[in-house]
Amino acid sequence: MIINITNKDLEIIKDLEEKFPDVFLKFDITHDFQNNPYTRYLVYLIDSKVVGFINYNDIYDRVEIINFNVLEFFQNKHIGSSLLQRLIELTKKNNMKNITLEVRSDNEKAIYLYKKYGFKSVSIRKNYYNDIDGILMEKELMDVKDIYILGIESSCDETSFSIVKNGVVEISTVISSQIDIHKQYGGVVPEIASRAHIKNITFVIEECLEKANMTMDEITAIAVANGPGLIGSLLVGVEAAKTLAFIYNKPLIPVHHIAGHIYANNLVKRLEFPLISLVISGGHTELIYMEKDYSFEKLGGTLDDAVGECYDKVGRVIDVPYPGGPIIDRLAYDGKPTYELPIPLNDNSYNFSFSGLKSAVINLVHNKEQRGNEINKENLACSFQNVVIETLTKKTMKALKEYNVKNLILAGGVAANKGIRNRFQKLCEEENINYTFPSIKYATDNAAMIASAGYYAYLDGRRADLSLNSTSSLELK
Ligand code: KG4
Ligand code: ZN
């Protein structure tokens, strides 16, 4: 994680002074903060401990690097380049013109890194360091390098690769879906899913690069969904990502699948913060608060079934093919809410519960069947969907109000649901809330969303090495 510290981050300051005694032996960071309004410390933390930093001055239209250090043990691990990249991004974001620095002419490693990021020598300061010259380098910010992230998604039954530029521009995406294979079993069969991923994955990557007309050399970093999901399926994507990262020597970025779903919205419109995201998919139903990019705070979630899972199980009882969600959505459109169903977990929390609703629908259908009564599928779909919409909108709108947040995004496969979208759209317009929904094609699983999230994870300094594993249940943080 990379952060810009303030004089209130006392523990980090202490750690920074202790880790780099050569720099801070006679230098007090707190004192620097008090006396120099332009001073900034961009710090790279691993497990809350400092491993590197850039101290710079941020003076009106330009940035001046004062000190740049990475602990020896952590060198050659992309940490220095991540810090530098972040500084360039920040400088660009603040509309500043250039970055300057001074480097010893015998510090070849540092000079190489600066050149790689577009710094050019502008003058030599003869014998600046006793008898070693100092080189003054400068980077003009007009030529910031584009960042191309290759995203990989294989957490359930879609094998997908995508290339996204700078987190927002989709270059190419290929999704190979296994729905037709799993349809005959009424749901995803994990063992079959992982075998199908293995069969498809090399074709999918080749096609993705071909469509983009790019080679792996042009890719900046590789982002992979490493959880949560089906362990066997995830493993195929993670192993592919590690192999590519190793062969082409690219940074590897682990991305939480739900972070991906959230960033599917970033491909529609750049996210605005703070925001609340309602995540509704086959495996998740959660309310997430985001203060800024790649920062997630869970407000609540389902205590049992996920909403998509509930849709699919209801689909099964009314005898529609897998996945039932989109079909129920269509049926509901032509139906009326004639069946009475309970509103689940109708309380003040931000949690959800869908197993009671699912059981109520199953009982209702079985009851009718036993009595020889026909079920009206359209009306049942409409009654069920209305209860879902009621629960989701009530808790989400309450969260927006209580957290005083003006931006809402929907995320996950169920965010493709027309009924849910329409109701949220209406409520947000009434309450003056900005809303974004993912495009229908990227509401369900895809790698474009992983590549977009991967860009912000990359800027946040998140990296994995070749020991990266996939995890079926993984916390979003
Ligand atoms: O996000 P996703 O592709 O996979 C997970 O991460 O779980 O979501 C798949 C889920 C399935 O349960 C599917 O039935 C549901 O999204 N879904 C829908 C609709 N389209 C997909 N549910 C309701 N209405 C839809 N239009
Ligand atoms: Zn998903």
CSV table of C-alpha atoms and ligand atoms in Angstrom, one decimal, residues 257 261 281-283 308-309 311-312 323 325-326 329 412-414 416-417 443-445, ligand 1:
chain,number,residue,atom,x,y,z
A,257,HIS,CA,-13.5,-10.6,-7.6
A,261,HIS,CA,-17.5,-6.1,-10.2
A,281,SER,CA,-24.2,-11.4,-7.7
A,282,GLY,CA,-24.5,-15.2,-7.6
A,283,GLY,CA,-22.2,-15.3,-4.6
A,308,GLY,CA,-28.4,-14.3,-7.4
A,309,GLU,CA,-28.4,-17.7,-5.8
A,311,TYR,CA,-33.0,-16.1,-8.2
A,312,ASP,CA,-31.4,-19.3,-9.6
A,323,PRO,CA,-29.2,-19.4,-14.8
A,325,GLY,CA,-32.0,-14.8,-12.9
A,326,PRO,CA,-32.3,-13.3,-16.4
A,329,ASP,CA,-36.4,-10.8,-14.8
A,412,GLY,CA,-22.5,-8.0,-9.9
A,413,GLY,CA,-24.5,-10.2,-12.2
A,414,VAL,CA,-27.9,-9.3,-10.7
A,416,ALA,CA,-28.2,-6.6,-15.0
A,417,ASN,CA,-31.8,-6.9,-13.7
A,443,ALA,CA,-22.5,-6.9,-15.1
A,444,THR,CA,-21.8,-10.7,-15.1
A,445,ASP,CA,-18.3,-12.1,-14.8
B,1,KG4,O1,-21.6,-11.8,-11.0
B,1,KG4,P1,-22.0,-13.1,-11.6
B,1,KG4,O2,-21.7,-13.3,-13.1
B,1,KG4,O3,-21.3,-14.2,-10.8
B,1,KG4,C1,-20.9,-14.2,-9.5
B,1,KG4,O4,-19.9,-13.5,-9.1
B,1,KG4,O5,-21.7,-14.8,-8.7
B,1,KG4,O6,-23.5,-13.3,-11.3
B,1,KG4,C2,-24.3,-14.4,-11.7
B,1,KG4,C3,-25.6,-14.2,-11.2
B,1,KG4,C4,-26.5,-15.5,-11.4
B,1,KG4,O7,-27.0,-15.8,-10.2
B,1,KG4,C5,-27.5,-14.9,-12.4
B,1,KG4,O8,-28.8,-15.6,-12.3
B,1,KG4,C6,-27.6,-13.5,-12.0
B,1,KG4,O9,-26.3,-13.1,-11.7
B,1,KG4,N1,-28.2,-12.7,-13.0
B,1,KG4,C7,-29.4,-12.0,-12.9
B,1,KG4,C8,-29.7,-11.4,-14.1
B,1,KG4,N2,-28.6,-11.6,-14.9
B,1,KG4,C9,-27.7,-12.4,-14.3
B,1,KG4,N3,-30.3,-12.0,-11.9
B,1,KG4,C10,-31.4,-11.3,-12.0
B,1,KG4,N4,-31.7,-10.7,-13.1
B,1,KG4,C11,-30.9,-10.6,-14.2
B,1,KG4,N5,-31.2,-10.0,-15.3
